[in-house]
Coordinates of C-alpha atoms and ligand atoms in Angstrom, one line a residue:
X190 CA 21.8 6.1 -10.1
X191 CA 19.0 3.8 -11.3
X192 CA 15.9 4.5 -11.1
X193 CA 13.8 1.6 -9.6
X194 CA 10.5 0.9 -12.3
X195 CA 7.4 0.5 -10.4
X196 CA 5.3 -0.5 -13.4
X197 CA 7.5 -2.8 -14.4
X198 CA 7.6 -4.9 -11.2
X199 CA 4.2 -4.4 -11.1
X200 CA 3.8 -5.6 -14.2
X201 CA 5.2 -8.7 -13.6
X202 CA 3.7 -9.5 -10.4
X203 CA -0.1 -9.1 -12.4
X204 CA 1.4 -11.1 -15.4
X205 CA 2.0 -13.6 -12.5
X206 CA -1.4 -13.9 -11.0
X207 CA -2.7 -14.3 -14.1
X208 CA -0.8 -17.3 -14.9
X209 CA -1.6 -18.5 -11.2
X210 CA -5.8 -17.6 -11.9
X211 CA -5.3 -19.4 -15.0
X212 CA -4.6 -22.6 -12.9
X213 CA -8.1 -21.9 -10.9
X214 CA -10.9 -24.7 -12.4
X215 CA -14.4 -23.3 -11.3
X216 CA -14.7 -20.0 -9.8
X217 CA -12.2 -17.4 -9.8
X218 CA -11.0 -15.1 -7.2
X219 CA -13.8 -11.9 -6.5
X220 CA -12.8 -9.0 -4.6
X221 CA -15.5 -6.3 -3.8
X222 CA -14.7 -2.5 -4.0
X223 CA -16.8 -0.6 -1.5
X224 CA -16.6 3.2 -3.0
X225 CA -18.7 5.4 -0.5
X226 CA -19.0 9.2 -2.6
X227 CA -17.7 10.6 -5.5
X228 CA -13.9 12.0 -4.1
X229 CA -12.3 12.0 -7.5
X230 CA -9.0 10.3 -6.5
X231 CA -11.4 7.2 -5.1
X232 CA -12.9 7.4 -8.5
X233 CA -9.8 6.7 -10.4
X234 CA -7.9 4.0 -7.4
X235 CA -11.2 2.2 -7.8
X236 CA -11.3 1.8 -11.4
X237 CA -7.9 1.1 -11.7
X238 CA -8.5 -1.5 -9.0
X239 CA -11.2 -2.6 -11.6
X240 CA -9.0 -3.0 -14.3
X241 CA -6.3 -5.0 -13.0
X242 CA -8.8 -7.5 -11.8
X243 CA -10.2 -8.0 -14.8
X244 CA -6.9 -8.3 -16.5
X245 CA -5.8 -11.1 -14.8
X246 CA -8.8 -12.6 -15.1
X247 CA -10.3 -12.3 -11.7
X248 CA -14.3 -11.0 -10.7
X249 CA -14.8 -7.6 -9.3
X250 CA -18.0 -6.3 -7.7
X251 CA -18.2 -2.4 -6.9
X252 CA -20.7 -1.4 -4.6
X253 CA -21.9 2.5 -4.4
X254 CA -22.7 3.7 -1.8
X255 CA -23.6 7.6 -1.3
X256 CA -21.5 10.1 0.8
X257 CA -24.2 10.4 3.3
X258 CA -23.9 6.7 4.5
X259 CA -24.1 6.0 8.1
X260 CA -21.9 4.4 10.2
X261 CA -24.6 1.2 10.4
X262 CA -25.6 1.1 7.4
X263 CA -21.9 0.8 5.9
X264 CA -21.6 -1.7 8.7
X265 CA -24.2 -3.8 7.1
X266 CA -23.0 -3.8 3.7
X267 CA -20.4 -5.1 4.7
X268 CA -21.7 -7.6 7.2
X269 CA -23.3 -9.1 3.9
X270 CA -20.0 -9.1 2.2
X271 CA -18.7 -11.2 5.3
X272 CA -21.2 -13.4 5.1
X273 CA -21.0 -13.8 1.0
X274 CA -19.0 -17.3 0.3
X275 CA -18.7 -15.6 -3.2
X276 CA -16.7 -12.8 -1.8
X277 CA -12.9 -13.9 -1.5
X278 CA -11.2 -9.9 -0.3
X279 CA -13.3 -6.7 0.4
X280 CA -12.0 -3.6 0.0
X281 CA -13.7 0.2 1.5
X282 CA -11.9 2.7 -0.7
X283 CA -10.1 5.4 1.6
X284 CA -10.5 8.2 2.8
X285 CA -14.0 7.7 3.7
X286 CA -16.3 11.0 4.9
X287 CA -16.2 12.9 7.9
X288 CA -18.5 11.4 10.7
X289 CA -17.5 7.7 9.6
X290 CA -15.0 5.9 11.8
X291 CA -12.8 4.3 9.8
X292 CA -10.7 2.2 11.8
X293 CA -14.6 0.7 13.0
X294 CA -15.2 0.3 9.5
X295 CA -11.7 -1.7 9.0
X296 CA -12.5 -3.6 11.9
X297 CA -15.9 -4.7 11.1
X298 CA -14.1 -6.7 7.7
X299 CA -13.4 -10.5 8.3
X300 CA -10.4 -10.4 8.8
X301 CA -9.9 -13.5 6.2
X302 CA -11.0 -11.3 3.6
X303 CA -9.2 -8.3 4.5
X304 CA -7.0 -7.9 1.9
X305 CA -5.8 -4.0 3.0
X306 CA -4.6 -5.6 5.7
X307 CA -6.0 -3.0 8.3
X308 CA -7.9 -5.4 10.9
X309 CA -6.2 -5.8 14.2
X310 CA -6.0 -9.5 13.6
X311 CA -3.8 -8.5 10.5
X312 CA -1.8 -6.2 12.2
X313 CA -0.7 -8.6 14.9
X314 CA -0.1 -11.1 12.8
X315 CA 2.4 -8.7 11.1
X316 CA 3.4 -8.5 14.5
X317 CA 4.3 -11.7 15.1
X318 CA 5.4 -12.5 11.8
X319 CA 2.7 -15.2 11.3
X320 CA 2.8 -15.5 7.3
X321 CA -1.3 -16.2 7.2
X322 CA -1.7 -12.8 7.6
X323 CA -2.8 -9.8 5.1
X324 CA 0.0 -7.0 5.0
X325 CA -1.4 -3.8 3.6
X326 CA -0.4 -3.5 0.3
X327 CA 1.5 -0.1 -0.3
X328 CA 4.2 -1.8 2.6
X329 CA 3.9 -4.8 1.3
X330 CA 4.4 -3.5 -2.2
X331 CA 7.7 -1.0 -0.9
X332 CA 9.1 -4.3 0.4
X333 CA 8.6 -6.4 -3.1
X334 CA 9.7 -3.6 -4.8
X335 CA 13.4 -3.4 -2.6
X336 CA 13.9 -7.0 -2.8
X337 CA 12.9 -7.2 -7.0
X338 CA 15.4 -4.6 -7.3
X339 CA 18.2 -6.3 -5.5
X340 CA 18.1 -4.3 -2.3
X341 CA 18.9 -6.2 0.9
X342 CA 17.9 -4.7 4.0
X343 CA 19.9 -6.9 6.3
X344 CA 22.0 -5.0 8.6
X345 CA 21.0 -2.2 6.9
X346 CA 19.7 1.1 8.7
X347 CA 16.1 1.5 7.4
X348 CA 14.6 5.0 8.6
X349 CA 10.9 5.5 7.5
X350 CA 9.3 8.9 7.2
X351 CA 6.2 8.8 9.0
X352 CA 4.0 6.4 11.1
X353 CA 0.5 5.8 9.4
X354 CA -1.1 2.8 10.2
X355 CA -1.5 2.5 6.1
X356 CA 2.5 2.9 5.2
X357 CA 4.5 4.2 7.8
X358 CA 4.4 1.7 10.6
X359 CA 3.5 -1.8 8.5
X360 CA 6.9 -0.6 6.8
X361 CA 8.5 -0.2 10.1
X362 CA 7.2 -3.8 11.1
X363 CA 8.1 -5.4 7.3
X364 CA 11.8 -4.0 7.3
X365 CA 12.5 -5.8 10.8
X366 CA 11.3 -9.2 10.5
X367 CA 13.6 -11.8 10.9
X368 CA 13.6 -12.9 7.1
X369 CA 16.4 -12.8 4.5
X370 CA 15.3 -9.9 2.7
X371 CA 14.6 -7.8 6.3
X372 CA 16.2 -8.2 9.2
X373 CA 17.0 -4.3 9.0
X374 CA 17.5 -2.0 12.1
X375 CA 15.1 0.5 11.8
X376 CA 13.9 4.5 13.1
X377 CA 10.7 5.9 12.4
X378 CA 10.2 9.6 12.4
X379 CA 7.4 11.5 12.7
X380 CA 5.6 15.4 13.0
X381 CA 7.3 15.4 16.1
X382 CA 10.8 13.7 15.5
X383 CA 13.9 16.7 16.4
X384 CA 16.5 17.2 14.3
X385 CA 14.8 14.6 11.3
X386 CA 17.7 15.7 8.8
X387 CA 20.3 14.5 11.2
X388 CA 18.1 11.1 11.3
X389 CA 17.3 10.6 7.4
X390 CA 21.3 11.0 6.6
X391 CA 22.2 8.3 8.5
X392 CA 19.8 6.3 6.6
X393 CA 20.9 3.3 4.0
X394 CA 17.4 3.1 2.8
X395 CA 14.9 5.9 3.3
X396 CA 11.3 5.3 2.9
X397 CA 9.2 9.1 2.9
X398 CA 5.5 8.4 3.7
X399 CA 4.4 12.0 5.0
X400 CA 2.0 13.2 2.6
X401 CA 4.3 16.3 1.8
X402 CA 5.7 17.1 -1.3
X403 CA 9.3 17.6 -2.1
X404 CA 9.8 17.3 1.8
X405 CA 12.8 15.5 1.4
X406 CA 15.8 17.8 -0.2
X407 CA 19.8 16.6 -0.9
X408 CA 20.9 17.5 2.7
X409 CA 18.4 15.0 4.1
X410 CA 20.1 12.1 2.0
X411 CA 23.1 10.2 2.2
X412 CA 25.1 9.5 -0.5
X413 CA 24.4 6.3 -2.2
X414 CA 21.5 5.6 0.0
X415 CA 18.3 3.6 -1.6
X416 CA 15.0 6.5 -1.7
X417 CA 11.7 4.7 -1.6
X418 CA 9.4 8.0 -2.5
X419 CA 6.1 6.8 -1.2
X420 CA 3.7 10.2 -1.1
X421 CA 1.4 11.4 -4.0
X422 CA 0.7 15.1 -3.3
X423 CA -1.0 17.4 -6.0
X424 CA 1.2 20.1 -6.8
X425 CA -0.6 23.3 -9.2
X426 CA 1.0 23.5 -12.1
X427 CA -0.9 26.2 -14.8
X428 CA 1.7 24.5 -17.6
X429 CA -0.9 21.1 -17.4
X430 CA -4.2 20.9 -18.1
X431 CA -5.3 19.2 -15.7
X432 CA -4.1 22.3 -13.7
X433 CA -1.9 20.3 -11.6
X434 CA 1.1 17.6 -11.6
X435 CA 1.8 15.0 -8.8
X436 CA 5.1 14.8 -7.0
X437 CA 6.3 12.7 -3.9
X438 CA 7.4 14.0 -0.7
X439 CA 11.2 13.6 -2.1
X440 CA 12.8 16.8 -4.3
X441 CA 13.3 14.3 -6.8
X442 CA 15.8 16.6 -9.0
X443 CA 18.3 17.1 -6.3
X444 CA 18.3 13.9 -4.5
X445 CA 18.0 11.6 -7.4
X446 CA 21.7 12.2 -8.2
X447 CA 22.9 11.0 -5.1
X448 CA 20.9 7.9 -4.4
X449 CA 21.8 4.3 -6.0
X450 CA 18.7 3.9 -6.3
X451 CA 15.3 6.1 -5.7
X452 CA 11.0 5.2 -6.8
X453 CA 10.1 8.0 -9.3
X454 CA 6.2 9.3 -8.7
X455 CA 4.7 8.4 -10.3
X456 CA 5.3 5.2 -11.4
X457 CA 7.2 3.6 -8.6
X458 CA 5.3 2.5 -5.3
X459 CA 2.1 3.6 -6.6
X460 CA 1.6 0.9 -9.4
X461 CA 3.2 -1.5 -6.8
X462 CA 0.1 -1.0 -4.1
X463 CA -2.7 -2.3 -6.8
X464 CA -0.5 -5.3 -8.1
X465 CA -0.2 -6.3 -3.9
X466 CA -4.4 -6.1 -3.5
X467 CA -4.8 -8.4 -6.2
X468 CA -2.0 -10.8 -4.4
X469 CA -3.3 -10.8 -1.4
X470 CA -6.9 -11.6 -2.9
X471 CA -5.4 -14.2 -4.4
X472 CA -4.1 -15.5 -1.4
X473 CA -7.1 -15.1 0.4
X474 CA -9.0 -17.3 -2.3
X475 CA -6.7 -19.5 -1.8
X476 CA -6.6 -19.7 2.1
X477 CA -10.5 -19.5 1.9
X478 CA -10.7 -22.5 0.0
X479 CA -8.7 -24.8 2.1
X480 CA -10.8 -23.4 5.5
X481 CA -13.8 -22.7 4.1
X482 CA -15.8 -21.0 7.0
Ligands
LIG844 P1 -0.7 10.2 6.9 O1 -1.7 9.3 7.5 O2 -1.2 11.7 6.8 O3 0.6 10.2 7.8 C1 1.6 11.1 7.6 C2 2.8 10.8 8.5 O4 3.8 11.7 8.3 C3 2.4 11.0 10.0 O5 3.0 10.0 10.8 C4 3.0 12.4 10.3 O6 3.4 12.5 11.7 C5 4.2 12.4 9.4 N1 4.6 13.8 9.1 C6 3.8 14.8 8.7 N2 4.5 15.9 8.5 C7 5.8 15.6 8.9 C8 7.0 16.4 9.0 N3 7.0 17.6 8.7 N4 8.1 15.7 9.4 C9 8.0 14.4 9.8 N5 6.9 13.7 9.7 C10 5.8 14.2 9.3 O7 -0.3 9.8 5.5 P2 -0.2 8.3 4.8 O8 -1.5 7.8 4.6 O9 0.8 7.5 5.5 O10 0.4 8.8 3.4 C11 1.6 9.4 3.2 C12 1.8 9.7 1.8 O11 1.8 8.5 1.0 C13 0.7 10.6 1.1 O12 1.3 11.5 0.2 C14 -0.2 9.6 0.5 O13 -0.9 10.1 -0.6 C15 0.8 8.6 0.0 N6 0.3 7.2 -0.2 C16 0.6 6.6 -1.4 C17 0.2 5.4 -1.6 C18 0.5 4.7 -2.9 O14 0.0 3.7 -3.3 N7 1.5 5.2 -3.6 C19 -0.6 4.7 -0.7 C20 -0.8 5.3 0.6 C21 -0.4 6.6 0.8 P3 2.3 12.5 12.9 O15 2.0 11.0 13.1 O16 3.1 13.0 14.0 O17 1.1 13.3 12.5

């Protein structure tokens, strides 16, 4: 069994962009991180977000904005973030507080700088395979992943745990394209899928996005099938300090010894989904530069 390195592949894809920014004469790519409250886990995917944008040598710009934001007024920050010709990708940290629509707020992004990929336009364009798109990045970063690790999907049967519009179905969409690394046949299952373990075992490569941990037990797996552990749940733990430890929605002690090859969490897709926003700001630099609007 090998265990695919998420940090590692993410590594490389930052060491990457770096080079690439390098390349970049005048300004350099920005992103904006739109954090609305103080939910801890924000805190931290915001930072980190920070971080790697600094590291490869591109701006950030984090606007705070308080929990009890309205719908317009969010609306409006990022209308001026739209119109900002400084502003290459904007991203509005999820989950965002009860009473704000956040599908509204997803669609009220240009979509050119959308670079969670959650704007209709983006979607169909994922759709219809149209490569000037934005995929959102935790899919996007599942696929990288599969294909860094030597994992074809072609004629492979891909069966994906759940059907968010954040992993489940962009995943869905990403495994059947027609492109060399794809090209899979694929079953999504869901809350209301019967008999799911007679579903996941026929799968070759199983990607769990359900937001349950340890769902996924060795009688759901087939052996030598590829495990893409996608969910971060918070599990308590009174041995930590923190009072806690974070597992993925995969039993990783008794499946791990029948896959080929399985994501650990953390460390596997996690990593991945930062390393994919600062790609696709990249790209959107770079797109926004050739059309400027
Ligand atoms: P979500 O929006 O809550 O969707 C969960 C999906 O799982 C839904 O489609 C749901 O079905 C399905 N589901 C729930 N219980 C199920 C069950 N018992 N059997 C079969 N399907 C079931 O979650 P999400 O945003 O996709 O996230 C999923 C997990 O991935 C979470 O743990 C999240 O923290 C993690 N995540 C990680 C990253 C990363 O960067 N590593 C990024 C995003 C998410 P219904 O549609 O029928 O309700």
């Amino acid at each position: 069994m090998d265990i695919i390195d998420g940090n590692q592949v993410a590594a490389s894809i930052i060491a990457e962009l770096k080079a690439e920014v390098g390349t970049f004469s005048g300004r350099k790519p920005c992103i904006a991180l739109v954090r609305v409250g103080d939910d801890p886990a924000s805190v931290s995917y915001v930072k980190k977000k920070q971080v790697t944008a600094a590291e490869i040598g591109m701006e950030s710009r984090l606007l705070l904005q308080p929990a009890t934001i309205t719908q317009d007024e969010l609306c409006a920050v990022i209308d001026g973030l739209n119109a900002d010709e400084t502003v290459d990708g904007i991203l509005v940290q999820s989950p965002l507080p009860k009473g704000i629509a956040e599908v509204a707020v997803f669609r009220r992004i240009a979509a050119h700088k959308d670079v969670d990929g959650f704007h209709t336009l983006n979607l169909g364009k994922l759709a219809q395979e149209d490569e000037t798109g934005f995929v959102a990045c935790t899919p996007a970063g599942i696929m990288e992943l599969l294909q860094r690790a030597g994992v074809k999907l072609t004629g492979k049967h891909v069966v994906v745990l759940g059907r968010s519009l954040i992993v489940g179905k962009p995943a869905a969409l990403l495994a059947m394209q027609r492109k060399e690394w794809a090209n899979a046949t694929v079953t999504v299952c869901h809350s209301q899928t019967a008999n799911l373990p007679s579903i996941t075992r026929q799968a070759d490569v199983l990607i769990a996005a359900i937001g349950k941990a340890e769902f996924v037990t060795a009688e759901m797996v087939k052996p030598g099938a590829v495990v893409i552990d996608v969910g971060v749940n918070r599990v308590p733990d009174a041995t930590r300090k923190t009072g806690y430890r974070l597992t993925g929605d995969v039993h990783f002690p008794t499946v791990s010894p029948l896959c080929s090859k399985i994501t650990p969490v953390p460390g596997g897709v996690g990593p991945m989904t930062v390393a994919m926003l600062m790609k696709n700001t990249v790209k959107a630099y770079r797109q926004n530069q050739l059309t400027p609007r």
